[in-house]
Short mmCIF file of C-alpha atoms and ligand atoms in Angstrom, two decimals:
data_model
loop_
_atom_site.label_atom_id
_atom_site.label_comp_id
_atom_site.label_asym_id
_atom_site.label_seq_id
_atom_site.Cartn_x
_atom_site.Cartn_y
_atom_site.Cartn_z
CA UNK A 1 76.71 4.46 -38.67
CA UNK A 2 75.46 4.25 -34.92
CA UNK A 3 74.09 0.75 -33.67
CA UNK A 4 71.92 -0.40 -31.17
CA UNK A 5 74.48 -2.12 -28.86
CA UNK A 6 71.65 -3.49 -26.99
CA UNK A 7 70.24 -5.42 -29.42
CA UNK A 8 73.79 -6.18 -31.37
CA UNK A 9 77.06 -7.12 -30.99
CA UNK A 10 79.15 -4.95 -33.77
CA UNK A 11 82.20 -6.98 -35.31
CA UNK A 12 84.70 -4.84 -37.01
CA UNK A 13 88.18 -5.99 -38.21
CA UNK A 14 89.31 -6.31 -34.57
CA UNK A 15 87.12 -9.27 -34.14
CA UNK A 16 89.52 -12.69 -34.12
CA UNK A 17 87.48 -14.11 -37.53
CA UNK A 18 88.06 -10.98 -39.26
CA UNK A 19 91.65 -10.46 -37.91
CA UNK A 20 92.47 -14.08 -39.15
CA UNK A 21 90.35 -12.90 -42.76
CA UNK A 22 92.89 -10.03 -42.82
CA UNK A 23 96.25 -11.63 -41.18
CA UNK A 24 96.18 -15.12 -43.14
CA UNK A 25 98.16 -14.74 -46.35
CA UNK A 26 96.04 -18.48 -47.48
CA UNK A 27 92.74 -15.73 -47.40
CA UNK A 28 94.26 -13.85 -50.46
CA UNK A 29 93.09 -16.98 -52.77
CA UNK A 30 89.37 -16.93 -51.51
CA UNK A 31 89.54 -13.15 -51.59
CA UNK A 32 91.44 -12.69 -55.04
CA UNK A 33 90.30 -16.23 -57.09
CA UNK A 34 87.11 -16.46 -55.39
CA UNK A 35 86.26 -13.37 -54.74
CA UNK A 36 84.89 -14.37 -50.99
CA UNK A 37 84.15 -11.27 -49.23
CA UNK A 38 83.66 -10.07 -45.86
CA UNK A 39 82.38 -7.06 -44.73
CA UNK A 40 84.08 -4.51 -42.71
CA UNK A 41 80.89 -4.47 -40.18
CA UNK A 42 78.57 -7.31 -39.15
CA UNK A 43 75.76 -7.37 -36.67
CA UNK A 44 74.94 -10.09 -34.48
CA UNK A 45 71.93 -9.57 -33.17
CA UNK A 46 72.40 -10.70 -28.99
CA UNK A 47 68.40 -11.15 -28.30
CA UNK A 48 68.22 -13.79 -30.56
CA UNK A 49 68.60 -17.94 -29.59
CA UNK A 50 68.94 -18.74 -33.31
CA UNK A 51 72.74 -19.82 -34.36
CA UNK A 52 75.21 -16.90 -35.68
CA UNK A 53 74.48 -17.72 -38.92
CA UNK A 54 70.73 -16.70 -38.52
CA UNK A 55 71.16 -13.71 -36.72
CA UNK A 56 73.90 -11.89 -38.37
CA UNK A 57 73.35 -9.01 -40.98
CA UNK A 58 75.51 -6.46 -42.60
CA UNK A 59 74.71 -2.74 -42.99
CA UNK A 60 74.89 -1.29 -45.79
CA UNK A 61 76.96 2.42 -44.73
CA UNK A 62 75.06 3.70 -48.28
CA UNK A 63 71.13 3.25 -47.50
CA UNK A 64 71.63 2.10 -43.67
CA UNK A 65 69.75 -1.49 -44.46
CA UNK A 66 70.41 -4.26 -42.60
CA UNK A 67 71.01 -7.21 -44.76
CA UNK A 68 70.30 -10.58 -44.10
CA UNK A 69 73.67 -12.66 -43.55
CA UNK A 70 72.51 -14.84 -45.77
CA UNK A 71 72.26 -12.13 -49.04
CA UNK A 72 75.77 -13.52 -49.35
CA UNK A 73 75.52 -17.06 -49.50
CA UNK A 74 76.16 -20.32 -51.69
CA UNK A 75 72.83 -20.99 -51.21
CA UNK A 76 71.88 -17.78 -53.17
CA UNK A 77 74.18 -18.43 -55.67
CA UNK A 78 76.01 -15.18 -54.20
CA UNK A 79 78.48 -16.43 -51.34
CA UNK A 80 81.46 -15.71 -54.44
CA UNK A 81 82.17 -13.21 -57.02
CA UNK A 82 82.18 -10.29 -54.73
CA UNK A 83 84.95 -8.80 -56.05
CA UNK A 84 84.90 -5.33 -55.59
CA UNK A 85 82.32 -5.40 -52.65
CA UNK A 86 79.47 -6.82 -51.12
CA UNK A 87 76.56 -5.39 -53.25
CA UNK A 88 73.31 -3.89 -51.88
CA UNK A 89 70.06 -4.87 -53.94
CA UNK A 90 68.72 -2.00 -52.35
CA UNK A 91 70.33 0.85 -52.78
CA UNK A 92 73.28 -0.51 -55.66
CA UNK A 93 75.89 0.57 -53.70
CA UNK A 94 78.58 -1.49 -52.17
CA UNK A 95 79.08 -2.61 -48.72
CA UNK A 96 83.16 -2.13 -47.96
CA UNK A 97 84.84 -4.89 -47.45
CA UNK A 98 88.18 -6.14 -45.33
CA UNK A 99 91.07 -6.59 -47.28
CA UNK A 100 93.47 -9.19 -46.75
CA UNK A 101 97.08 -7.85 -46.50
CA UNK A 102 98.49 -10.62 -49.00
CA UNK A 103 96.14 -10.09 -51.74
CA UNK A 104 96.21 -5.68 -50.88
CA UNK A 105 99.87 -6.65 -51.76
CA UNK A 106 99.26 -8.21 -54.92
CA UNK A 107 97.02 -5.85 -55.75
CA UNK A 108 99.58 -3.54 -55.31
CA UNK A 109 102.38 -4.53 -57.21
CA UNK A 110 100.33 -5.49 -60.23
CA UNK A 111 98.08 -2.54 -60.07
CA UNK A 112 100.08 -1.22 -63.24
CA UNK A 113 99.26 -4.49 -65.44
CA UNK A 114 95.11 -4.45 -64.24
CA UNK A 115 94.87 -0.68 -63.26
CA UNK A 116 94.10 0.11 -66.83
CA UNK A 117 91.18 -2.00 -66.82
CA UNK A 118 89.68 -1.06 -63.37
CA UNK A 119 86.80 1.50 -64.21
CA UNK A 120 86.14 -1.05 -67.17
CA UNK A 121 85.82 -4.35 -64.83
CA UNK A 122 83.97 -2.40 -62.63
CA UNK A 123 81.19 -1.34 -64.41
CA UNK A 124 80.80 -4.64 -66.02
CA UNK A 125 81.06 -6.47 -62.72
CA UNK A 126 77.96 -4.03 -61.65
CA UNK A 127 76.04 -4.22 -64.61
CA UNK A 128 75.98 -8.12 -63.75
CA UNK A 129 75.09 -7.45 -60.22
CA UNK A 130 71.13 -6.70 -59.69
CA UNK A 131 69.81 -9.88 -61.47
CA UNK A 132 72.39 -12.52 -58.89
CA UNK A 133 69.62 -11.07 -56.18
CA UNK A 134 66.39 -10.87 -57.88
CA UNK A 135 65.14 -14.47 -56.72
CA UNK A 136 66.99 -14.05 -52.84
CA UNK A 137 66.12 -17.12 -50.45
CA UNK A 138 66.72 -15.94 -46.89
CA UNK A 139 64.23 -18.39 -44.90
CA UNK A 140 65.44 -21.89 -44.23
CA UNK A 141 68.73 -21.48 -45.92
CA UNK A 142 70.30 -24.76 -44.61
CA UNK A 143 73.68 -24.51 -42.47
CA UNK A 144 76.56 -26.26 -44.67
CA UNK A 145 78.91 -26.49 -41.40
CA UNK A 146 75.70 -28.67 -39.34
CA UNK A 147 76.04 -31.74 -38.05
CA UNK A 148 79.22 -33.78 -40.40
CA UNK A 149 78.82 -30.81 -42.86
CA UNK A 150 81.72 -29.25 -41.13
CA UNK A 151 83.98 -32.45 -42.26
CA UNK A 152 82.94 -32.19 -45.81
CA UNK A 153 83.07 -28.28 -46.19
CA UNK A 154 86.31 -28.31 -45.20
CA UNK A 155 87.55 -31.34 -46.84
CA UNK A 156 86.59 -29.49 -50.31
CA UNK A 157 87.93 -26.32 -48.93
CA UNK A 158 91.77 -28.24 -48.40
CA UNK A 159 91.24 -30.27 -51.32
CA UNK A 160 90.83 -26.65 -53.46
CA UNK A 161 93.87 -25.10 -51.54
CA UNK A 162 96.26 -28.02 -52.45
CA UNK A 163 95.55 -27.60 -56.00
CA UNK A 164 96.37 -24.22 -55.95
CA UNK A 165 99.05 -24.51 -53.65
CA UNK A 166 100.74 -27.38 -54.91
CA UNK A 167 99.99 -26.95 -58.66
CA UNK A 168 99.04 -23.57 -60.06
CA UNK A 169 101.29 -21.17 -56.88
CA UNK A 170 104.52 -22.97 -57.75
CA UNK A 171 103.86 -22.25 -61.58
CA UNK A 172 103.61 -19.00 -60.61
CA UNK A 173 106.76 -18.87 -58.89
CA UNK A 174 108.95 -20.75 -61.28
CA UNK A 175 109.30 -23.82 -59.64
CA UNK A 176 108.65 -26.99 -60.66
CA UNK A 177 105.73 -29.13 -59.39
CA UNK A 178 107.48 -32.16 -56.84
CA UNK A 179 106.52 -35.09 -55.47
CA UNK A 180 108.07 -33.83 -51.96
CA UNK A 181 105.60 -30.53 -52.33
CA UNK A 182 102.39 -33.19 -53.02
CA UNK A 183 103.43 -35.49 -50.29
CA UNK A 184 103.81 -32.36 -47.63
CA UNK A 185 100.67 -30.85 -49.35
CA UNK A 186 98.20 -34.03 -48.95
CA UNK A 187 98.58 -34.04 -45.06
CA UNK A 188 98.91 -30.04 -44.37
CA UNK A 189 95.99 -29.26 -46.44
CA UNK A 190 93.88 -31.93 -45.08
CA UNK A 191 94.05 -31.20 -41.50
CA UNK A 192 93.90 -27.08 -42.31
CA UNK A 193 90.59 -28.19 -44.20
CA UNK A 194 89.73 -30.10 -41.23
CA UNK A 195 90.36 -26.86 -38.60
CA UNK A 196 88.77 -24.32 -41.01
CA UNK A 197 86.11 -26.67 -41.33
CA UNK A 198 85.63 -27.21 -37.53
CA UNK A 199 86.35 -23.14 -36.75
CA UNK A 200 83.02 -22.68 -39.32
CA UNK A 201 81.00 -24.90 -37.56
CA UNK A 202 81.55 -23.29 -34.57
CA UNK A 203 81.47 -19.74 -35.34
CA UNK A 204 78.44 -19.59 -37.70
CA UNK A 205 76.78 -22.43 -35.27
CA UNK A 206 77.17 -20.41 -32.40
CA UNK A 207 73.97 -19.64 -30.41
CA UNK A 208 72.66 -17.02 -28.62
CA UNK A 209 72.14 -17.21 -25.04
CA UNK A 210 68.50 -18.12 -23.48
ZN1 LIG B 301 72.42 0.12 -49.60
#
């Protein structure tokens, strides 16, 4: 798809954010658990004063509309779930996504125990998909990251990734749960909550120029 580079500013996986989405192994557990998405090409519209969060969209490479940032969005109800793609209302295709390298590896190696079910997921994962955008709120969505929002966004966000680091990823890897892992985990997590939390604030509060 072409863009007007006048009007936008095109973000591809070269982008810092999305490099960080893609380079970050801790992104595999939004991506893969979550199922967090973000797409491969976003639009930020440069004639606009409004912050980055109201004047980004996402194309849809299928139909060629230009989504709304905020299709995909807690607000909506819609911000998680996106498993196999951000979905367009509008045409019912879906919007390619980046892929982080530690959950593309995971993928990977366990292709042969969820491969089978694939076509199967994936047809009931877009069966379920038209109705999560039939009531879409795009006006006045609020900001999460505004003002002290930022503190408690990414206090929940830390607070989420030392459960699963500290309690479900050891499991995983046959080792047993420690106080020494809990004691390292409560700081770590709470100051990477703290700078993801600050990182969102500024990038989706970032404003255009006057
Ligand atoms: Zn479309």
């Amino acid at each position: 798809m072409d863009f007007d580079t006048d009007k936008y500013q095109v973000y591809t996986w070269k982008s810092w954010w999305n490099l960080h989405w893609i380079i970050n192994p801790v992104m595999a557990v939004n991506e893969l658990l979550l199922g967090q998405r973000v797409p491969e090409v976003s639009l930020l519209d440069k004639t606009s004063v409004k912050p980055a969060l109201k004047r980004t969209y996402v194309p849809c490479p299928h139909c060629g509309k230009l989504h709304d940032n905020m299709t995909w969005s807690s607000h909506n109800g819609t911000a998680f779930k996106n498993w196999f793609g951000l979905y367009c209302y509008n045409c019912g295709g879906i919007i390619p996504c980046l892929k982080n390298w530690f959950s593309l590896l995971l993928l990977t190696l366990t292709y042969p125990v969820w491969g089978w079910f694939k076509g199967n997921l994936k047809k009931r994962w877009l069966e379920k998909q038209p109705a999560r955008y039939k009531e879409l709120e795009l006006e006045n969505v609020p900001n999460p990251f505004e003002g002290y929002g930022w503190v408690k966004q990414g206090l929940q966000w830390g607070l989420f990734m030392f459960i699963i680091m500290t309690f479900i990823f050891p499991f995983f890897i046959g080792e047993a749960i420690n106080w020494k892992r809990i004691l390292v985990g409560i700081p770590v997590w709470t100051l990477a909550g703290l700078l993801f939390g600050f990182s969102m604030k500024l990038v989706v509060g970032k404003t255009g120029k006057k």
